[in-house]
Coordinates of C-alpha atoms in Angstrom, one line a residue:
X1 CA 47.9 -25.4 1.0
X2 CA 49.9 -26.1 -2.3
X3 CA 50.0 -29.4 -4.2
X4 CA 52.7 -30.1 -6.7
X5 CA 51.3 -30.7 -10.2
X6 CA 52.8 -34.2 -10.3
X7 CA 50.6 -35.1 -7.3
X8 CA 47.4 -33.4 -8.5
X9 CA 44.2 -35.5 -8.8
X10 CA 40.8 -34.4 -9.9
X11 CA 39.1 -34.8 -6.5
X12 CA 41.1 -32.1 -4.9
X13 CA 42.5 -30.1 -7.8
X14 CA 39.9 -30.3 -10.6
X15 CA 39.8 -32.1 -13.9
X16 CA 42.3 -30.0 -15.7
X17 CA 45.0 -30.3 -13.0
X18 CA 44.2 -33.9 -12.4
X19 CA 44.7 -34.8 -16.1
X20 CA 48.0 -32.9 -16.2
X21 CA 49.1 -34.7 -13.0
X22 CA 48.4 -38.1 -14.5
X23 CA 50.4 -37.2 -17.6
X24 CA 53.4 -36.1 -15.5
X25 CA 53.2 -39.3 -13.5
X26 CA 53.3 -41.2 -16.9
X27 CA 56.5 -39.3 -17.8
X28 CA 54.9 -37.2 -20.6
X29 CA 56.1 -33.6 -21.3
X30 CA 54.1 -31.2 -19.2
X31 CA 55.6 -27.9 -17.9
X32 CA 56.3 -28.1 -14.2
X33 CA 54.2 -26.3 -11.6
X34 CA 51.8 -26.6 -8.7
X35 CA 48.1 -26.3 -7.8
X36 CA 46.2 -24.1 -5.4
X37 CA 43.5 -26.7 -4.5
X38 CA 39.8 -26.5 -3.9
X39 CA 40.4 -26.2 -0.1
X40 CA 42.1 -22.8 -0.5
X41 CA 39.1 -21.5 -2.5
X42 CA 36.6 -22.9 -0.1
X43 CA 38.4 -21.4 2.8
X44 CA 38.5 -18.0 1.1
X45 CA 34.8 -17.9 0.5
X46 CA 33.4 -19.8 3.4
X47 CA 31.7 -16.8 5.1
X48 CA 30.5 -15.2 1.8
X49 CA 26.9 -15.8 0.7
X50 CA 27.6 -16.7 -3.0
X51 CA 25.5 -19.6 -4.1
X52 CA 24.0 -18.7 -7.5
X53 CA 23.3 -15.0 -6.9
X54 CA 21.0 -12.8 -8.9
X55 CA 23.7 -10.1 -8.8
X56 CA 26.7 -11.8 -10.4
X57 CA 28.8 -8.6 -10.2
X58 CA 28.3 -8.6 -6.4
X59 CA 29.7 -12.1 -6.1
X60 CA 32.7 -11.4 -8.3
X61 CA 33.4 -8.1 -6.4
X62 CA 33.1 -9.9 -3.0
X63 CA 35.8 -12.3 -4.0
X64 CA 37.9 -9.7 -5.8
X65 CA 37.8 -7.4 -2.8
X66 CA 38.9 -10.0 -0.3
X67 CA 42.7 -10.1 0.1
X68 CA 44.3 -13.5 -0.5
X69 CA 45.1 -15.1 2.9
X70 CA 48.7 -14.4 4.0
X71 CA 49.3 -18.1 4.4
X72 CA 48.3 -18.7 0.8
X73 CA 50.6 -15.9 -0.3
X74 CA 53.4 -17.3 1.7
X75 CA 52.9 -20.8 0.1
X76 CA 52.7 -19.2 -3.3
X77 CA 56.0 -17.4 -2.8
X78 CA 57.8 -20.6 -1.7
X79 CA 56.4 -22.6 -4.6
X80 CA 57.3 -19.9 -7.1
X81 CA 60.8 -19.8 -5.6
X82 CA 61.2 -23.5 -6.1
X83 CA 60.5 -22.9 -9.8
X84 CA 63.0 -20.2 -10.0
X85 CA 60.4 -17.4 -10.0
X86 CA 59.9 -17.5 -13.8
X87 CA 56.9 -16.0 -15.7
X88 CA 54.0 -18.4 -15.2
X89 CA 50.7 -19.4 -16.6
X90 CA 47.8 -19.2 -14.1
X91 CA 44.9 -21.3 -15.2
X92 CA 41.5 -22.4 -13.8
X93 CA 40.7 -26.0 -12.8
X94 CA 37.2 -26.0 -11.6
X95 CA 35.0 -28.9 -10.4
X96 CA 33.3 -30.5 -13.3
X97 CA 35.6 -28.8 -15.8
X98 CA 37.3 -30.9 -18.5
X99 CA 35.1 -33.9 -17.9
X100 CA 33.6 -36.3 -20.4
X101 CA 30.2 -34.6 -20.1
X102 CA 31.2 -30.9 -20.3
X103 CA 34.5 -29.3 -21.3
X104 CA 33.7 -25.8 -20.0
X105 CA 36.0 -24.7 -22.8
X106 CA 37.1 -21.1 -22.3
X107 CA 34.5 -20.5 -19.6
X108 CA 36.8 -19.6 -16.7
X109 CA 39.8 -17.2 -16.6
X110 CA 43.4 -18.1 -17.4
X111 CA 46.4 -15.8 -17.5
X112 CA 49.8 -16.0 -19.2
X113 CA 53.1 -14.2 -18.6
X114 CA 52.3 -13.6 -14.9
X115 CA 55.4 -12.6 -12.8
X116 CA 55.8 -12.3 -9.0
X117 CA 53.9 -13.5 -6.0
X118 CA 51.6 -10.5 -5.8
X119 CA 50.5 -10.8 -9.5
X120 CA 50.1 -14.5 -9.2
X121 CA 47.9 -14.1 -6.1
X122 CA 45.8 -11.6 -8.0
X123 CA 45.4 -14.0 -10.9
X124 CA 44.4 -16.8 -8.5
X125 CA 41.7 -14.6 -7.0
X126 CA 40.5 -13.7 -10.5
X127 CA 40.2 -17.4 -11.4
X128 CA 38.2 -17.9 -8.3
X129 CA 35.9 -15.0 -9.2
X130 CA 35.4 -16.3 -12.7
X131 CA 33.1 -19.0 -11.4
X132 CA 30.5 -16.1 -11.3
X133 CA 30.7 -14.7 -14.8
X134 CA 27.5 -14.8 -16.8
X135 CA 29.2 -17.2 -19.3
X136 CA 30.3 -19.6 -16.6
X137 CA 26.9 -19.6 -14.8
X138 CA 25.1 -19.9 -18.2
X139 CA 27.3 -22.8 -19.2
X140 CA 26.7 -24.6 -15.9
X141 CA 23.0 -24.1 -16.2
X142 CA 23.0 -25.6 -19.7
X143 CA 25.2 -28.6 -18.7
X144 CA 23.4 -29.3 -15.4
X145 CA 26.5 -28.9 -13.2
X146 CA 26.4 -26.7 -10.2
X147 CA 29.3 -27.9 -8.0
X148 CA 31.1 -24.6 -7.2
X149 CA 34.7 -25.1 -6.4
X150 CA 37.8 -23.7 -8.1
X151 CA 41.4 -24.9 -8.0
X152 CA 44.1 -23.0 -9.8
X153 CA 47.1 -24.3 -11.8
X154 CA 50.3 -22.3 -11.8
X155 CA 52.8 -23.5 -14.4
X156 CA 56.0 -22.3 -16.0
X157 CA 55.1 -20.1 -18.9
X158 CA 56.3 -21.3 -22.3
X159 CA 57.3 -18.8 -25.0
X160 CA 55.9 -21.0 -27.8
X161 CA 57.1 -20.7 -31.4
X162 CA 54.1 -22.7 -32.5
X163 CA 51.0 -23.8 -30.7
X164 CA 47.8 -25.7 -31.4
X165 CA 45.1 -28.2 -30.6
X166 CA 44.8 -31.9 -31.3
X167 CA 41.9 -34.3 -31.2
X168 CA 42.7 -38.0 -30.9
X169 CA 40.2 -40.5 -32.4
X170 CA 38.1 -43.1 -30.6
X171 CA 39.4 -45.7 -33.1
X172 CA 43.2 -45.8 -33.4
X173 CA 42.8 -46.6 -37.1
X174 CA 41.0 -43.3 -37.6
X175 CA 42.9 -40.0 -38.3
X176 CA 44.2 -37.6 -35.6
X177 CA 43.1 -34.0 -36.3
X178 CA 45.7 -31.2 -35.5
X179 CA 45.5 -27.4 -35.8
X180 CA 48.6 -25.2 -35.6
X181 CA 49.6 -21.6 -35.8
X182 CA 52.4 -19.3 -34.9
X183 CA 53.0 -18.0 -31.3
X184 CA 51.0 -18.7 -28.2
X185 CA 48.0 -20.9 -28.0
X186 CA 45.1 -18.5 -27.3
X187 CA 45.1 -17.4 -30.9
X188 CA 44.1 -20.9 -31.9
X189 CA 41.8 -22.0 -29.0
X190 CA 39.9 -18.7 -29.0
X191 CA 39.5 -18.8 -32.7
X192 CA 41.2 -15.4 -33.4
X193 CA 43.3 -16.9 -36.2
X194 CA 42.4 -19.5 -38.8
X195 CA 45.1 -22.2 -38.2
X196 CA 46.7 -24.8 -40.4
X197 CA 44.8 -28.1 -40.4
X198 CA 46.5 -31.5 -40.5
X199 CA 45.0 -35.0 -40.6
X200 CA 47.4 -37.8 -39.6
X201 CA 46.0 -41.2 -40.7
X202 CA 46.5 -44.4 -38.9
X203 CA 49.2 -45.4 -41.4
X204 CA 51.1 -42.2 -40.6
X205 CA 50.3 -40.4 -43.9
X206 CA 49.6 -36.7 -43.5
X207 CA 47.2 -34.4 -45.4
X208 CA 47.2 -30.7 -44.6
X209 CA 45.5 -27.4 -45.4
X210 CA 47.7 -24.4 -44.9
X211 CA 45.9 -21.2 -43.8
X212 CA 46.7 -17.5 -44.1
X213 CA 47.8 -17.0 -40.5
X214 CA 47.9 -13.2 -40.3
X215 CA 48.6 -12.5 -36.6
X216 CA 50.3 -14.2 -33.7
X217 CA 50.3 -13.7 -29.9
X218 CA 53.6 -13.5 -28.0
X219 CA 54.9 -12.5 -24.6
X220 CA 56.7 -9.2 -24.2
X221 CA 57.9 -9.0 -20.6
X222 CA 54.7 -9.5 -18.6
X223 CA 52.5 -8.4 -21.4
X224 CA 50.9 -10.3 -24.3
X225 CA 51.2 -8.6 -27.6
X226 CA 49.5 -9.4 -30.9
X227 CA 51.9 -9.0 -33.8
X228 CA 51.4 -9.2 -37.6
X229 CA 53.0 -12.3 -39.1
X230 CA 55.4 -11.4 -41.9
X231 CA 53.9 -11.9 -45.3
X232 CA 56.5 -14.5 -46.2
X233 CA 55.4 -16.7 -43.3
X234 CA 51.6 -16.3 -43.4
X235 CA 51.1 -19.2 -45.7
X236 CA 54.1 -21.3 -44.7
X237 CA 53.2 -24.5 -42.8
X238 CA 53.5 -23.9 -39.0
X239 CA 54.7 -27.5 -38.6
X240 CA 56.1 -30.1 -41.0
X241 CA 54.7 -33.6 -41.6
X242 CA 57.3 -35.2 -39.4
X243 CA 56.2 -33.0 -36.5
X244 CA 52.5 -33.7 -37.2
X245 CA 53.3 -37.4 -37.1
X246 CA 55.2 -36.9 -33.8
X247 CA 52.2 -35.0 -32.3
X248 CA 49.8 -37.8 -33.4
X249 CA 52.0 -40.4 -31.7
X250 CA 52.1 -38.3 -28.5
X251 CA 48.3 -37.9 -28.7
X252 CA 47.9 -41.7 -28.8
X253 CA 50.1 -42.0 -25.7
X254 CA 48.0 -39.4 -23.9
X255 CA 44.8 -41.1 -24.9
X256 CA 46.1 -44.4 -23.6
X257 CA 47.0 -42.8 -20.2
X258 CA 43.6 -41.0 -20.0
X259 CA 41.6 -43.9 -21.2
X260 CA 39.8 -42.4 -24.2
X261 CA 39.9 -39.8 -27.0
X262 CA 41.4 -36.5 -25.9
X263 CA 41.2 -32.8 -26.8
X264 CA 44.8 -31.7 -26.3
X265 CA 46.4 -28.3 -26.3
X266 CA 50.1 -28.4 -27.2
X267 CA 53.0 -26.0 -27.8
X268 CA 56.5 -26.1 -29.3
X269 CA 59.1 -24.1 -27.4
X270 CA 62.8 -24.4 -27.9
X271 CA 62.2 -27.1 -30.4
X272 CA 60.5 -29.3 -27.8
X273 CA 56.8 -30.4 -27.8
X274 CA 54.9 -29.7 -24.6
X275 CA 51.4 -30.7 -23.4
X276 CA 49.4 -27.9 -21.9
X277 CA 46.0 -29.5 -21.4
X278 CA 44.2 -32.8 -22.1
X279 CA 40.5 -33.3 -21.6
X280 CA 38.0 -35.9 -23.0
X281 CA 36.5 -35.1 -26.3
X282 CA 32.9 -34.2 -25.5
X283 CA 31.6 -34.0 -29.1
X284 CA 33.7 -35.1 -32.2
X285 CA 34.0 -32.6 -35.0
X286 CA 32.6 -33.3 -38.5
X287 CA 35.0 -34.6 -41.1
X288 CA 36.5 -32.2 -43.6
X289 CA 34.3 -31.7 -46.7
X290 CA 35.0 -31.1 -50.3
X291 CA 35.0 -27.5 -51.6
X292 CA 31.5 -26.3 -52.7
X293 CA 31.0 -24.4 -56.0
X294 CA 31.0 -20.8 -54.8
X295 CA 29.3 -19.7 -58.1
X296 CA 26.2 -21.6 -56.9
X297 CA 25.9 -18.9 -54.2
X298 CA 27.4 -20.7 -51.2
X299 CA 30.1 -19.1 -49.1
X300 CA 32.5 -21.8 -47.8
X301 CA 34.4 -22.3 -44.5
X302 CA 35.5 -25.0 -42.2
X303 CA 32.8 -27.5 -41.0
X304 CA 32.7 -26.9 -37.2
X305 CA 29.5 -28.5 -35.9
X306 CA 27.2 -30.9 -37.7
X307 CA 23.7 -30.1 -38.9
X308 CA 21.9 -27.6 -41.1
X309 CA 19.6 -24.8 -40.1
X310 CA 17.9 -21.8 -41.7
X311 CA 17.4 -18.6 -39.8
X312 CA 17.9 -14.8 -39.6
X313 CA 21.6 -13.6 -39.9
X314 CA 22.5 -11.4 -36.9
X315 CA 25.8 -9.6 -37.4
X316 CA 27.5 -9.3 -34.1
X317 CA 30.9 -7.5 -33.9
X318 CA 31.1 -7.0 -30.2
X319 CA 29.3 -6.9 -26.8
X320 CA 27.3 -3.8 -28.0
X321 CA 25.4 -6.1 -30.4
X322 CA 24.6 -8.8 -27.9
X323 CA 21.1 -7.4 -27.1
X324 CA 20.1 -7.7 -30.8
X325 CA 20.4 -11.5 -30.9
X326 CA 17.1 -13.3 -30.6
X327 CA 16.4 -17.0 -30.1
X328 CA 16.7 -18.8 -33.4
X329 CA 19.1 -16.2 -35.0
X330 CA 22.2 -17.2 -36.9
X331 CA 25.2 -15.6 -35.1
X332 CA 27.6 -14.1 -37.7
X333 CA 30.7 -12.7 -36.1
X334 CA 34.5 -12.2 -36.6
X335 CA 35.2 -14.8 -33.9
X336 CA 33.5 -15.8 -30.6
X337 CA 35.2 -14.7 -27.5
X338 CA 34.4 -17.0 -24.5
X339 CA 32.3 -14.1 -23.1
X340 CA 29.9 -14.7 -26.1
X341 CA 29.0 -18.2 -24.9
X342 CA 25.6 -17.2 -23.5
X343 CA 24.6 -16.3 -27.1
X344 CA 25.3 -19.9 -28.2
X345 CA 22.5 -21.0 -25.9
X346 CA 19.9 -19.1 -27.9
X347 CA 21.4 -19.0 -31.4
X348 CA 20.4 -21.6 -33.9
X349 CA 23.8 -21.6 -35.5
X350 CA 27.1 -19.7 -35.7
X351 CA 29.3 -18.4 -38.5
X352 CA 32.8 -17.0 -37.8
X353 CA 35.4 -15.2 -40.0
X354 CA 38.3 -16.9 -38.3
X355 CA 38.9 -20.0 -36.2
X356 CA 39.3 -23.8 -36.7
X357 CA 37.3 -26.8 -35.9
X358 CA 39.0 -27.4 -32.6
X359 CA 38.6 -23.8 -31.2
X360 CA 36.4 -23.1 -28.1
X361 CA 33.5 -21.7 -30.2
X362 CA 33.3 -24.9 -32.2
X363 CA 33.5 -27.1 -29.2
X364 CA 30.8 -25.3 -27.3
X365 CA 28.6 -25.3 -30.5
X366 CA 29.0 -29.0 -30.8
X367 CA 28.1 -29.4 -27.1
X368 CA 24.9 -27.3 -27.6
X369 CA 24.1 -29.3 -30.8
X370 CA 24.0 -26.2 -33.1
X371 CA 25.6 -26.1 -36.6
X372 CA 28.8 -24.0 -37.0
X373 CA 30.8 -22.9 -40.0
X374 CA 34.2 -21.3 -39.2
X375 CA 36.7 -19.3 -41.2
X376 CA 34.3 -17.7 -43.7
X377 CA 36.3 -14.8 -45.1
X378 CA 34.6 -11.4 -44.5
X379 CA 31.3 -13.1 -43.4
X380 CA 30.2 -10.0 -41.5
X381 CA 30.6 -7.9 -44.7
X382 CA 29.3 -10.4 -47.2
X383 CA 26.1 -11.4 -45.3
X384 CA 23.4 -8.8 -44.6
X385 CA 22.1 -8.3 -41.1
X386 CA 18.5 -9.6 -41.1
X387 CA 18.9 -11.8 -44.2
X388 CA 17.6 -15.3 -44.2
X389 CA 20.5 -17.7 -44.5
X390 CA 21.1 -21.5 -44.4
X391 CA 24.2 -22.8 -42.8
X392 CA 25.4 -26.4 -43.2
X393 CA 27.9 -27.2 -40.5
X394 CA 28.6 -30.6 -42.0
X395 CA 29.5 -29.4 -45.4
X396 CA 30.9 -26.0 -44.3
X397 CA 28.6 -23.8 -46.4
X398 CA 26.6 -20.6 -45.8
X399 CA 23.9 -19.7 -48.3
X400 CA 21.8 -16.5 -48.4
X401 CA 18.1 -16.9 -49.4
X402 CA 18.5 -14.5 -52.3
X403 CA 21.6 -16.1 -53.6

């Protein structure tokens, strides 16, 4: 009914939980918790006709309307009690998620700051139902995976002072890429803030680009709140070079345990570094590029996904604009929420105003093989809807045809 996270393996608990279980068994710093395995999900839906329905809302509503089994609630209550009933993170761990072929980055639901058995049970059910969102089904269709099973991780919530993402290299002599910002991790992984970027070379030397980090996400009770970062801290490095080197060393240990380069989410809470997720790198990011002469007419940002493409700029500020996007358009947006993933299947490229090379939007763009340029300041204002633009995801430039 419930499996401790230390005992989790991919076959019963999904790739995300299985990876964390292997790291715990190796003695690496992962917050303690437990897993509601595939078996609980399969039992909950065994008499529902779900499949790949035409009416996705009906599938989600069918799962959402079904009470979580009393035996599962009892097991959740006992497991939470053993943790001391703290606020927890409730996170998806689907079959074929976090594999070497497809990351499913941001495609299923996760919840932070959840407190109490009733709220945890509701979050577990919402994770189950997220198998049937348009973005999840669209992603599975593009990646060729259709194995429908969802396990759910429940872990102690960390009130992180700093969070980020790290990509370890295939060659240990190559640099480790790290992104970091203030507060909880969704700000970085969802691309809602442009993070600091660090490169730790094989010899331990560190190069960094400090960003203007204007907002942060924190827990307030059982709510998540977005706060403005004080002006004095916006352009202060989120981590120092010693911490960046320590993260790179930890990343190498994780890669050794997992047997290949890893995409790692990490957090620092109470001065201690924690590992929140580790999955294989499905598509390596482009290397940093030199700044381009803005006077020549190019806007500059962070290279997010290799390649160059010319197309029609389509300004998308929210779901109300989704219907305006046509195949071959260049998606220009403040950031890409995971719900926007279906647009990345038809867009020829993507430009965002915030985000780093390791955020979900960049990862999914690389998996789809479309160029991406991130962190282009005021892109939705500086580029005209319907204009012909060329984006170079390797160089990190965006050029309008009339420039």
